[in-house]
PDB file of C-alpha atoms in Angstrom:
ATOM      1  CA  MET A  24     -31.778   2.322 -18.476  1.00 45.00           C
ATOM      2  CA  SER A  25     -29.988   3.141 -15.254  1.00 51.00           C
ATOM      3  CA  ALA A  26     -28.134   6.199 -15.087  1.00 53.00           C
ATOM      4  CA  SER A  27     -25.201   4.234 -13.949  1.00 62.00           C
ATOM      5  CA  GLY A  28     -25.127   0.963 -16.277  1.00 66.00           C
ATOM      6  CA  PRO A  29     -23.337   2.254 -19.297  1.00 70.00           C
ATOM      7  CA  TYR A  30     -20.919   4.705 -17.431  1.00 68.00           C
ATOM      8  CA  ALA A  31     -19.897   1.583 -14.640  1.00 66.00           C
ATOM      9  CA  THR A  32     -19.104  -0.691 -17.168  1.00 72.00           C
ATOM     10  CA  GLY A  33     -17.206   1.198 -19.182  1.00 74.00           C
ATOM     11  CA  LEU A  34     -14.865   2.512 -16.215  1.00 70.00           C
ATOM     12  CA  TRP A  35     -14.793  -1.703 -15.274  1.00 69.00           C
ATOM     13  CA  ARG A  36     -13.567  -2.472 -18.630  1.00 76.00           C
ATOM     14  CA  ARG A  37     -10.998   0.804 -18.568  1.00 76.00           C
ATOM     15  CA  ALA A  38      -9.695  -0.494 -14.913  1.00 74.00           C
ATOM     16  CA  ARG A  39      -9.312  -3.743 -16.303  1.00 74.00           C
ATOM     17  CA  ARG A  40      -7.542  -2.890 -19.260  1.00 79.00           C
ATOM     18  CA  SER A  41      -5.013  -0.512 -17.244  1.00 83.00           C
ATOM     19  CA  ASP A  42      -4.196  -3.116 -14.576  1.00 86.00           C
ATOM     20  CA  HIS A  43      -0.733  -3.587 -15.841  1.00 88.00           C
ATOM     21  CA  PRO A  44      -0.001  -0.164 -15.595  1.00 91.00           C
ATOM     22  CA  CYS A  45      -1.477   0.513 -12.694  1.00 91.00           C
ATOM     23  CA  ALA A  46       0.005  -2.436 -10.952  1.00 93.00           C
ATOM     24  CA  VAL A  47       3.283  -1.029 -12.306  1.00 94.00           C
ATOM     25  CA  VAL A  48       2.333   2.480 -10.351  1.00 94.00           C
ATOM     26  CA  ALA A  49       0.909   0.833  -6.818  1.00 95.00           C
ATOM     27  CA  GLY A  50       4.054  -0.928  -6.995  1.00 95.00           C
ATOM     28  CA  ALA A  51       6.430   2.067  -6.964  1.00 96.00           C
ATOM     29  CA  VAL A  52       4.163   4.128  -4.781  1.00 96.00           C
ATOM     30  CA  ASN A  53       3.809   1.444  -1.568  1.00 96.00           C
ATOM     31  CA  LEU A  54       7.763   0.881  -2.081  1.00 94.00           C
ATOM     32  CA  LEU A  55       7.769   4.569  -1.263  1.00 93.00           C
ATOM     33  CA  LEU A  56       5.292   4.369   1.277  1.00 94.00           C
ATOM     34  CA  GLY A  57       6.486   1.398   3.243  1.00 91.00           C
ATOM     35  CA  CYS A  58      10.017   3.636   3.157  1.00 87.00           C
ATOM     36  CA  VAL A  59       8.562   6.550   4.860  1.00 89.00           C
ATOM     37  CA  LEU A  60       6.414   4.393   7.421  1.00 90.00           C
ATOM     38  CA  LEU A  61       9.431   2.615   8.490  1.00 86.00           C
ATOM     39  CA  SER A  62      11.535   5.650   8.939  1.00 85.00           C
ATOM     40  CA  MET A  63       8.092   6.693  11.318  1.00 85.00           C
ATOM     41  CA  MET A  64       8.552   3.154  13.310  1.00 85.00           C
ATOM     42  CA  ILE A  65      11.967   3.680  14.103  1.00 83.00           C
ATOM     43  CA  GLY A  66      12.519   7.727  14.336  1.00 79.00           C
ATOM     44  CA  GLY A  67      14.031   8.385  10.323  1.00 75.00           C
ATOM     45  CA  PRO A  68      15.769  11.617  10.151  1.00 74.00           C
ATOM     46  CA  PHE A  69      12.310  13.711   9.336  1.00 73.00           C
ATOM     47  CA  VAL A  70      10.135  12.082  12.360  1.00 71.00           C
ATOM     48  CA  GLU A  71      12.824  12.606  15.192  1.00 75.00           C
ATOM     49  CA  ALA A  72      10.286  11.366  18.703  1.00 74.00           C
ATOM     50  CA  THR A  73      11.728  13.213  21.648  1.00 80.00           C
ATOM     51  CA  THR A  74       9.866  11.416  24.313  1.00 87.00           C
ATOM     52  CA  ARG A  75       8.595   7.845  24.493  1.00 89.00           C
ATOM     53  CA  ALA A  76       5.107   9.165  23.871  1.00 90.00           C
ATOM     54  CA  GLN A  77       5.742  10.986  20.964  1.00 87.00           C
ATOM     55  CA  GLU A  78       7.540   7.601  19.775  1.00 87.00           C
ATOM     56  CA  THR A  79       4.177   5.772  20.636  1.00 90.00           C
ATOM     57  CA  ALA A  80       2.038   7.848  18.337  1.00 89.00           C
ATOM     58  CA  ALA A  81       4.007   7.848  15.523  1.00 87.00           C
ATOM     59  CA  GLN A  82       4.037   4.131  15.648  1.00 89.00           C
ATOM     60  CA  GLU A  83       0.684   3.870  15.890  1.00 93.00           C
ATOM     61  CA  LEU A  84       0.238   6.415  13.431  1.00 92.00           C
ATOM     62  CA  ALA A  85       2.175   4.593  11.205  1.00 91.00           C
ATOM     63  CA  PHE A  86       0.535   1.604  11.349  1.00 94.00           C
ATOM     64  CA  ARG A  87      -2.534   2.812  11.261  1.00 96.00           C
ATOM     65  CA  VAL A  88      -1.818   4.066   7.837  1.00 95.00           C
ATOM     66  CA  PHE A  89      -0.153   1.031   6.689  1.00 95.00           C
ATOM     67  CA  GLY A  90      -3.589  -0.494   7.870  1.00 96.00           C
ATOM     68  CA  CYS A  91      -5.787   1.774   5.953  1.00 97.00           C
ATOM     69  CA  TRP A  92      -4.229   1.590   2.804  1.00 96.00           C
ATOM     70  CA  LEU A  93      -3.916  -2.160   2.705  1.00 96.00           C
ATOM     71  CA  VAL A  94      -7.422  -2.543   2.694  1.00 97.00           C
ATOM     72  CA  GLY A  95      -8.105   0.460   0.819  1.00 97.00           C
ATOM     73  CA  GLY A  96      -6.021  -0.671  -2.011  1.00 96.00           C
ATOM     74  CA  LEU A  97      -7.222  -4.008  -1.854  1.00 96.00           C
ATOM     75  CA  VAL A  98     -11.259  -3.618  -1.687  1.00 96.00           C
ATOM     76  CA  LEU A  99     -10.435  -0.541  -4.589  1.00 92.00           C
ATOM     77  CA  PHE A 100      -8.425  -2.890  -7.069  1.00 93.00           C
ATOM     78  CA  LEU A 101     -10.777  -6.147  -6.337  1.00 92.00           C
ATOM     79  CA  ALA A 102     -13.871  -3.743  -6.820  1.00 89.00           C
ATOM     80  CA  LEU A 103     -12.504  -2.671 -10.532  1.00 87.00           C
ATOM     81  CA  GLY A 104     -11.447  -6.316 -11.110  1.00 86.00           C
ATOM     82  CA  MET A 105      -7.602  -5.498 -11.364  1.00 90.00           C
ATOM     83  CA  THR A 106      -6.493  -8.768  -9.923  1.00 91.00           C
ATOM     84  CA  ARG A 107      -2.637  -8.257 -10.863  1.00 93.00           C
ATOM     85  CA  THR A 108      -2.681  -4.678  -9.317  1.00 94.00           C
ATOM     86  CA  ALA A 109      -4.045  -6.160  -5.934  1.00 95.00           C
ATOM     87  CA  VAL A 110      -1.873  -9.044  -5.946  1.00 96.00           C
ATOM     88  CA  VAL A 111       1.280  -6.424  -6.572  1.00 96.00           C
ATOM     89  CA  HIS A 112      -0.183  -4.196  -3.596  1.00 96.00           C
ATOM     90  CA  LEU A 113      -0.216  -7.023  -1.312  1.00 96.00           C
ATOM     91  CA  LEU A 114       3.291  -8.489  -2.478  1.00 96.00           C
ATOM     92  CA  THR A 115       5.105  -4.935  -2.231  1.00 95.00           C
ATOM     93  CA  LEU A 116       3.471  -4.324   1.096  1.00 94.00           C
ATOM     94  CA  PHE A 117       4.361  -7.349   2.916  1.00 94.00           C
ATOM     95  CA  LEU A 118       7.495  -8.771   0.958  1.00 93.00           C
ATOM     96  CA  PRO A 119      10.131  -5.665   1.706  1.00 90.00           C
ATOM     97  CA  PRO A 120       9.303  -5.910   5.728  1.00 86.00           C
ATOM     98  CA  ALA A 121       9.814  -9.642   5.786  1.00 89.00           C
ATOM     99  CA  VAL A 122      13.102 -10.003   3.607  1.00 90.00           C
ATOM    100  CA  LEU A 123      14.637  -6.819   5.910  1.00 86.00           C
ATOM    101  CA  ILE A 124      13.378  -8.944   8.643  1.00 85.00           C
ATOM    102  CA  LEU A 125      14.947 -11.967   7.515  1.00 91.00           C
ATOM    103  CA  VAL A 126      18.432 -10.064   6.675  1.00 91.00           C
ATOM    104  CA  LEU A 127      18.385  -8.696   9.959  1.00 85.00           C
ATOM    105  CA  LEU A 128      17.854 -12.591  11.629  1.00 90.00           C
ATOM    106  CA  ALA A 129      20.362 -13.844   9.280  1.00 91.00           C
ATOM    107  CA  LEU A 130      23.382 -11.313  10.679  1.00 86.00           C
TER     108      LEU A 130
END
């Protein structure tokens, strides 16, 4: 009997059972993170860049955080078999910026 066999199976089953509540939490956290990253990108109230170099550094950091959060979340949720949470993760990271861009283009 392997040491991680029963424990890993139990963890995987618990993760699958908690897919729906985790999807709600992941969606809420992603929306909040998206607001913070958008604030970093455009120079919001807490991220005020005074030079072009600071503005570029803030944008690069926001892109890096977004990419790591996206890939890390997908790998984690798919490894645990949480497909609903993975789909919500993708939708809440990509849909709000897409809607915002479409609204701004329509104006």
